[in-house]
Every structure is written in structure tokens, then in C-alpha cells.
Amino acid sequence: MITCKTRGFFLDIRNISKYKTYNIETIKMKSVKIILLVLFIFCNKGFAQDVSLDILKKEVLKSQASRISAMIDADINKLKNLLADDLTYAHTTGWTETKLGYLETIKSKRIHYISFVPRDVDVKIYGNTAILSGKVDVNLGRTDFTIRFLEVQCKLDGIWKLTAWQSVLNKVD
């Protein structure tokens, strides 16, 4: 028996074929498989976050749609539940109202929306705060126009509520 001492172990040279040998291609493939497994694990975490983010965005847009419906219908009870108590609502003219002032404007029909159709809306979520921007086609019966808006919603007591609204006339399109 011929033996060779390698790193403290004796190796029987006659039975060397029993030991598994790896060529460079096998090592590369195993490395690729390990890397893909690691990437798969980490990518799934990101995917789960994207799904959660999509759900939150849908909730925010649903809240916006409910608020718009309440504005058009002048449904003050529904509308007051969708507005934060510290609301700042700035109209295209620069006129700014609080929650109570805005509710009175809708109730008295000082502003009466026939239609209020958002488009090109972008939603960004930061924890319990959502920032929306886009355009709205507004019809007040006597006039119609397009505005650009910036809207802030906060999730308060489990409900997305309008906290701030700023709009300007869209004269560039």
C-alpha cells in the first residue's frame, strides 16, 4: 500500500478513484446555484414589500375616490370622516380653508362639483403618510377646467384621511 500524507490525513493512492473530483465547470455551476438561491431569497422579501405597497396605494386611491364621491354628492357625514381634523385645503385661487370651512363650502354649495376626475395620479407611500400628485378634470356646471394637485393623506385610526390639498390651474397642457 502506497500512502501519501496530505494535511494530516493518509490517502490510499490505489483507491484514488473513489474520491470525488471536481473540475472547474462543476465548481462554477455550484457557485451559480448558490448565488441564485441567495438572490431568490432576498428578492422574495422585496416582492412581498412591493405587494404590500401596492395594497396601500390601492387603499389610498380608494379613500380619494370615496372623498370625491362625497364631495360631488355633498355628503357631509361621509366627507367629514375622510378629512383630518387639521386639514389645510388650498383652492386654485389661493383661498385656504380648514376642515370646518371646507365642509361648510360643500354643504352650502358655494362650490358645487358636477364632476371631479383625477388622472395621471402618482402615489408615494411613506409609512402612514401618502403623497399624491396628478391632474383633475373639474366641472362646476358653469365652467370646467383642469388642475394640477398635490395631496397628503395620513392613516389615522386605520382610515386614510385627507390632511392637505394644494391645487393650481393647469395652463401648460
mmCIF file of C-alpha atoms in Angstrom:
data_model
loop_
_atom_site.group_PDB
_atom_site.id
_atom_site.type_symbol
_atom_site.label_atom_id
_atom_site.label_comp_id
_atom_site.label_asym_id
_atom_site.label_seq_id
_atom_site.Cartn_x
_atom_site.Cartn_y
_atom_site.Cartn_z
ATOM 1 C CA MET A 1 0.000 0.000 0.000
ATOM 2 C CA ILE A 2 1.331 3.360 -1.042
ATOM 3 C CA THR A 3 0.209 6.179 1.196
ATOM 4 C CA CYS A 4 0.647 9.871 0.962
ATOM 5 C CA LYS A 5 0.234 12.160 3.912
ATOM 6 C CA THR A 6 -1.889 15.190 2.927
ATOM 7 C CA ARG A 7 -2.757 17.745 5.575
ATOM 8 C CA GLY A 8 -2.643 15.208 8.361
ATOM 9 C CA PHE A 9 -4.690 12.514 6.557
ATOM 10 C CA PHE A 10 -3.391 9.405 4.907
ATOM 11 C CA LEU A 11 -4.640 8.832 1.414
ATOM 12 C CA ASP A 12 -4.523 5.449 -0.265
ATOM 13 C CA ILE A 13 -3.244 6.217 -3.767
ATOM 14 C CA ARG A 14 -4.516 2.881 -5.155
ATOM 15 C CA ASN A 15 -8.138 3.819 -4.405
ATOM 16 C CA ILE A 16 -7.927 7.449 -5.503
ATOM 17 C CA SER A 17 -10.765 6.928 -7.999
ATOM 18 C CA LYS A 18 -13.163 6.515 -5.041
ATOM 19 C CA TYR A 19 -12.720 10.167 -4.133
ATOM 20 C CA LYS A 20 -14.893 12.684 -5.889
ATOM 21 C CA THR A 21 -13.038 15.160 -8.012
ATOM 22 C CA TYR A 22 -14.437 18.463 -9.223
ATOM 23 C CA ASN A 23 -13.493 20.162 -12.380
ATOM 24 C CA ILE A 24 -13.742 23.941 -12.714
ATOM 25 C CA GLU A 25 -17.108 23.798 -14.579
ATOM 26 C CA THR A 26 -18.734 21.828 -11.753
ATOM 27 C CA ILE A 27 -17.475 24.336 -9.200
ATOM 28 C CA LYS A 28 -18.781 27.238 -11.313
ATOM 29 C CA MET A 29 -22.223 25.637 -11.628
ATOM 30 C CA LYS A 30 -22.460 25.016 -7.884
ATOM 31 C CA SER A 31 -21.462 28.639 -7.256
ATOM 32 C CA VAL A 32 -24.111 29.880 -9.680
ATOM 33 C CA LYS A 33 -26.766 27.734 -7.985
ATOM 34 C CA ILE A 34 -25.839 29.090 -4.556
ATOM 35 C CA ILE A 35 -25.881 32.679 -5.821
ATOM 36 C CA LEU A 36 -29.283 32.153 -7.470
ATOM 37 C CA LEU A 37 -30.675 30.656 -4.267
ATOM 38 C CA VAL A 38 -29.452 33.621 -2.211
ATOM 39 C CA LEU A 39 -30.861 36.091 -4.767
ATOM 40 C CA PHE A 40 -34.187 34.262 -4.798
ATOM 41 C CA ILE A 41 -34.456 34.501 -1.015
ATOM 42 C CA PHE A 42 -33.660 38.228 -0.942
ATOM 43 C CA CYS A 43 -35.786 39.077 -3.988
ATOM 44 C CA ASN A 44 -38.833 37.442 -2.451
ATOM 45 C CA LYS A 45 -38.594 39.795 0.524
ATOM 46 C CA GLY A 46 -38.597 42.760 -1.860
ATOM 47 C CA PHE A 47 -41.508 41.298 -3.790
ATOM 48 C CA ALA A 48 -43.533 40.969 -0.597
ATOM 49 C CA GLN A 49 -42.858 44.633 0.169
ATOM 50 C CA ASP A 50 -43.949 45.614 -3.356
ATOM 51 C CA VAL A 51 -47.209 43.698 -2.891
ATOM 52 C CA SER A 52 -47.816 45.447 0.454
ATOM 53 C CA LEU A 53 -47.008 48.799 -1.150
ATOM 54 C CA ASP A 54 -49.458 48.112 -3.972
ATOM 55 C CA ILE A 55 -52.168 47.274 -1.436
ATOM 56 C CA LEU A 56 -51.509 50.533 0.438
ATOM 57 C CA LYS A 57 -51.621 52.538 -2.800
ATOM 58 C CA LYS A 58 -54.974 50.959 -3.670
ATOM 59 C CA GLU A 59 -56.302 51.842 -0.199
ATOM 60 C CA VAL A 60 -55.197 55.460 -0.641
ATOM 61 C CA LEU A 61 -56.770 55.719 -4.104
ATOM 62 C CA LYS A 62 -59.971 54.157 -2.771
ATOM 63 C CA SER A 63 -60.059 56.761 0.008
ATOM 64 C CA GLN A 64 -59.537 59.514 -2.573
ATOM 65 C CA ALA A 65 -62.386 58.125 -4.705
ATOM 66 C CA SER A 66 -64.702 57.956 -1.663
ATOM 67 C CA ARG A 67 -63.869 61.551 -0.762
ATOM 68 C CA ILE A 68 -64.521 62.747 -4.312
ATOM 69 C CA SER A 69 -67.844 60.907 -4.364
ATOM 70 C CA ALA A 70 -68.817 62.563 -1.061
ATOM 71 C CA MET A 71 -67.779 65.994 -2.434
ATOM 72 C CA ILE A 72 -69.913 65.580 -5.551
ATOM 73 C CA ASP A 73 -72.897 64.260 -3.558
ATOM 74 C CA ALA A 74 -72.366 66.910 -0.825
ATOM 75 C CA ASP A 75 -72.482 64.024 1.687
ATOM 76 C CA ILE A 76 -71.106 65.908 4.690
ATOM 77 C CA ASN A 77 -71.295 62.953 7.121
ATOM 78 C CA LYS A 78 -69.241 60.755 4.812
ATOM 79 C CA LEU A 79 -66.872 63.590 3.895
ATOM 80 C CA LYS A 80 -66.059 64.630 7.468
ATOM 81 C CA ASN A 81 -64.852 61.081 8.233
ATOM 82 C CA LEU A 82 -62.417 61.258 5.306
ATOM 83 C CA LEU A 83 -60.873 64.604 6.320
ATOM 84 C CA ALA A 84 -58.248 65.028 9.046
ATOM 85 C CA ASP A 85 -59.171 67.439 11.842
ATOM 86 C CA ASP A 86 -56.153 69.624 10.994
ATOM 87 C CA LEU A 87 -56.935 69.753 7.248
ATOM 88 C CA THR A 88 -55.475 72.547 5.125
ATOM 89 C CA TYR A 89 -57.340 72.837 1.818
ATOM 90 C CA ALA A 90 -55.899 75.372 -0.649
ATOM 91 C CA HIS A 91 -58.016 76.028 -3.752
ATOM 92 C CA THR A 92 -56.591 77.066 -7.145
ATOM 93 C CA THR A 93 -57.358 80.710 -6.304
ATOM 94 C CA GLY A 94 -55.179 80.577 -3.195
ATOM 95 C CA TRP A 95 -58.217 80.582 -0.896
ATOM 96 C CA THR A 96 -57.350 78.284 2.027
ATOM 97 C CA GLU A 97 -59.789 76.531 4.346
ATOM 98 C CA THR A 98 -59.787 74.354 7.438
ATOM 99 C CA LYS A 99 -61.864 71.199 7.777
ATOM 100 C CA LEU A 100 -64.880 73.076 9.159
ATOM 101 C CA GLY A 101 -64.639 75.766 6.490
ATOM 102 C CA TYR A 102 -64.341 73.230 3.687
ATOM 103 C CA LEU A 103 -67.315 71.218 4.953
ATOM 104 C CA GLU A 104 -69.374 74.422 5.064
ATOM 105 C CA THR A 105 -68.313 75.279 1.488
ATOM 106 C CA ILE A 106 -69.512 71.882 0.258
ATOM 107 C CA LYS A 107 -72.688 71.922 2.393
ATOM 108 C CA SER A 108 -73.717 75.426 1.238
ATOM 109 C CA LYS A 109 -72.816 74.528 -2.369
ATOM 110 C CA ARG A 110 -70.639 77.622 -2.610
ATOM 111 C CA ILE A 111 -68.585 75.206 -4.685
ATOM 112 C CA HIS A 112 -70.731 72.516 -6.265
ATOM 113 C CA TYR A 113 -68.811 69.855 -8.153
ATOM 114 C CA ILE A 114 -70.607 68.227 -11.081
ATOM 115 C CA SER A 115 -67.564 66.060 -11.778
ATOM 116 C CA PHE A 116 -64.052 65.779 -10.379
ATOM 117 C CA VAL A 117 -61.989 63.243 -12.336
ATOM 118 C CA PRO A 118 -58.366 62.571 -11.301
ATOM 119 C CA ARG A 119 -55.869 61.316 -13.878
ATOM 120 C CA ASP A 120 -52.140 60.637 -14.133
ATOM 121 C CA VAL A 121 -52.116 60.134 -10.361
ATOM 122 C CA ASP A 122 -48.817 59.187 -8.740
ATOM 123 C CA VAL A 123 -48.895 57.800 -5.191
ATOM 124 C CA LYS A 124 -45.885 57.667 -2.890
ATOM 125 C CA ILE A 125 -46.157 55.960 0.497
ATOM 126 C CA TYR A 126 -44.009 56.901 3.499
ATOM 127 C CA GLY A 127 -45.202 54.813 6.433
ATOM 128 C CA ASN A 128 -48.636 56.147 7.421
ATOM 129 C CA THR A 129 -48.369 59.100 5.034
ATOM 130 C CA ALA A 130 -49.232 59.133 1.342
ATOM 131 C CA ILE A 131 -48.387 61.885 -1.128
ATOM 132 C CA LEU A 132 -50.449 62.001 -4.298
ATOM 133 C CA SER A 133 -49.920 64.212 -7.313
ATOM 134 C CA GLY A 134 -51.568 64.446 -10.683
ATOM 135 C CA LYS A 135 -54.279 66.252 -12.613
ATOM 136 C CA VAL A 136 -58.011 66.593 -12.116
ATOM 137 C CA ASP A 137 -60.624 67.488 -14.714
ATOM 138 C CA VAL A 138 -63.161 69.617 -12.831
ATOM 139 C CA ASN A 139 -66.702 70.514 -13.908
ATOM 140 C CA LEU A 140 -68.585 73.070 -11.816
ATOM 141 C CA GLY A 141 -71.547 73.306 -14.181
ATOM 142 C CA ARG A 142 -70.856 76.895 -15.221
ATOM 143 C CA THR A 143 -67.227 76.160 -16.049
ATOM 144 C CA ASP A 144 -64.822 73.282 -16.473
ATOM 145 C CA PHE A 145 -61.050 73.245 -16.210
ATOM 146 C CA THR A 146 -58.043 71.080 -15.405
ATOM 147 C CA ILE A 147 -55.958 71.482 -12.274
ATOM 148 C CA ARG A 148 -52.716 70.001 -11.001
ATOM 149 C CA PHE A 149 -52.785 68.873 -7.398
ATOM 150 C CA LEU A 150 -50.623 67.780 -4.516
ATOM 151 C CA GLU A 151 -52.485 65.844 -1.844
ATOM 152 C CA VAL A 152 -51.326 64.465 1.501
ATOM 153 C CA GLN A 153 -53.224 61.670 3.216
ATOM 154 C CA CYS A 154 -52.399 60.212 6.628
ATOM 155 C CA LYS A 155 -53.643 56.932 8.025
ATOM 156 C CA LEU A 156 -55.404 57.966 11.228
ATOM 157 C CA ASP A 157 -57.304 55.432 13.331
ATOM 158 C CA GLY A 158 -56.968 52.937 10.463
ATOM 159 C CA ILE A 159 -58.513 55.291 7.858
ATOM 160 C CA TRP A 160 -56.692 57.228 5.130
ATOM 161 C CA LYS A 161 -57.734 60.864 5.620
ATOM 162 C CA LEU A 162 -57.017 63.975 3.589
ATOM 163 C CA THR A 163 -54.597 66.136 5.565
ATOM 164 C CA ALA A 164 -53.558 68.690 2.941
ATOM 165 C CA TRP A 165 -54.629 69.704 -0.569
ATOM 166 C CA GLN A 166 -52.954 72.228 -2.853
ATOM 167 C CA SER A 167 -54.018 72.860 -6.437
ATOM 168 C CA VAL A 168 -53.198 75.203 -9.304
ATOM 169 C CA LEU A 169 -54.785 75.772 -12.684
ATOM 170 C CA ASN A 170 -53.129 73.653 -15.338
ATOM 171 C CA LYS A 171 -52.276 76.141 -18.078
ATOM 172 C CA VAL A 172 -49.327 74.316 -19.642
ATOM 173 C CA ASP A 173 -51.033 71.387 -21.390
#
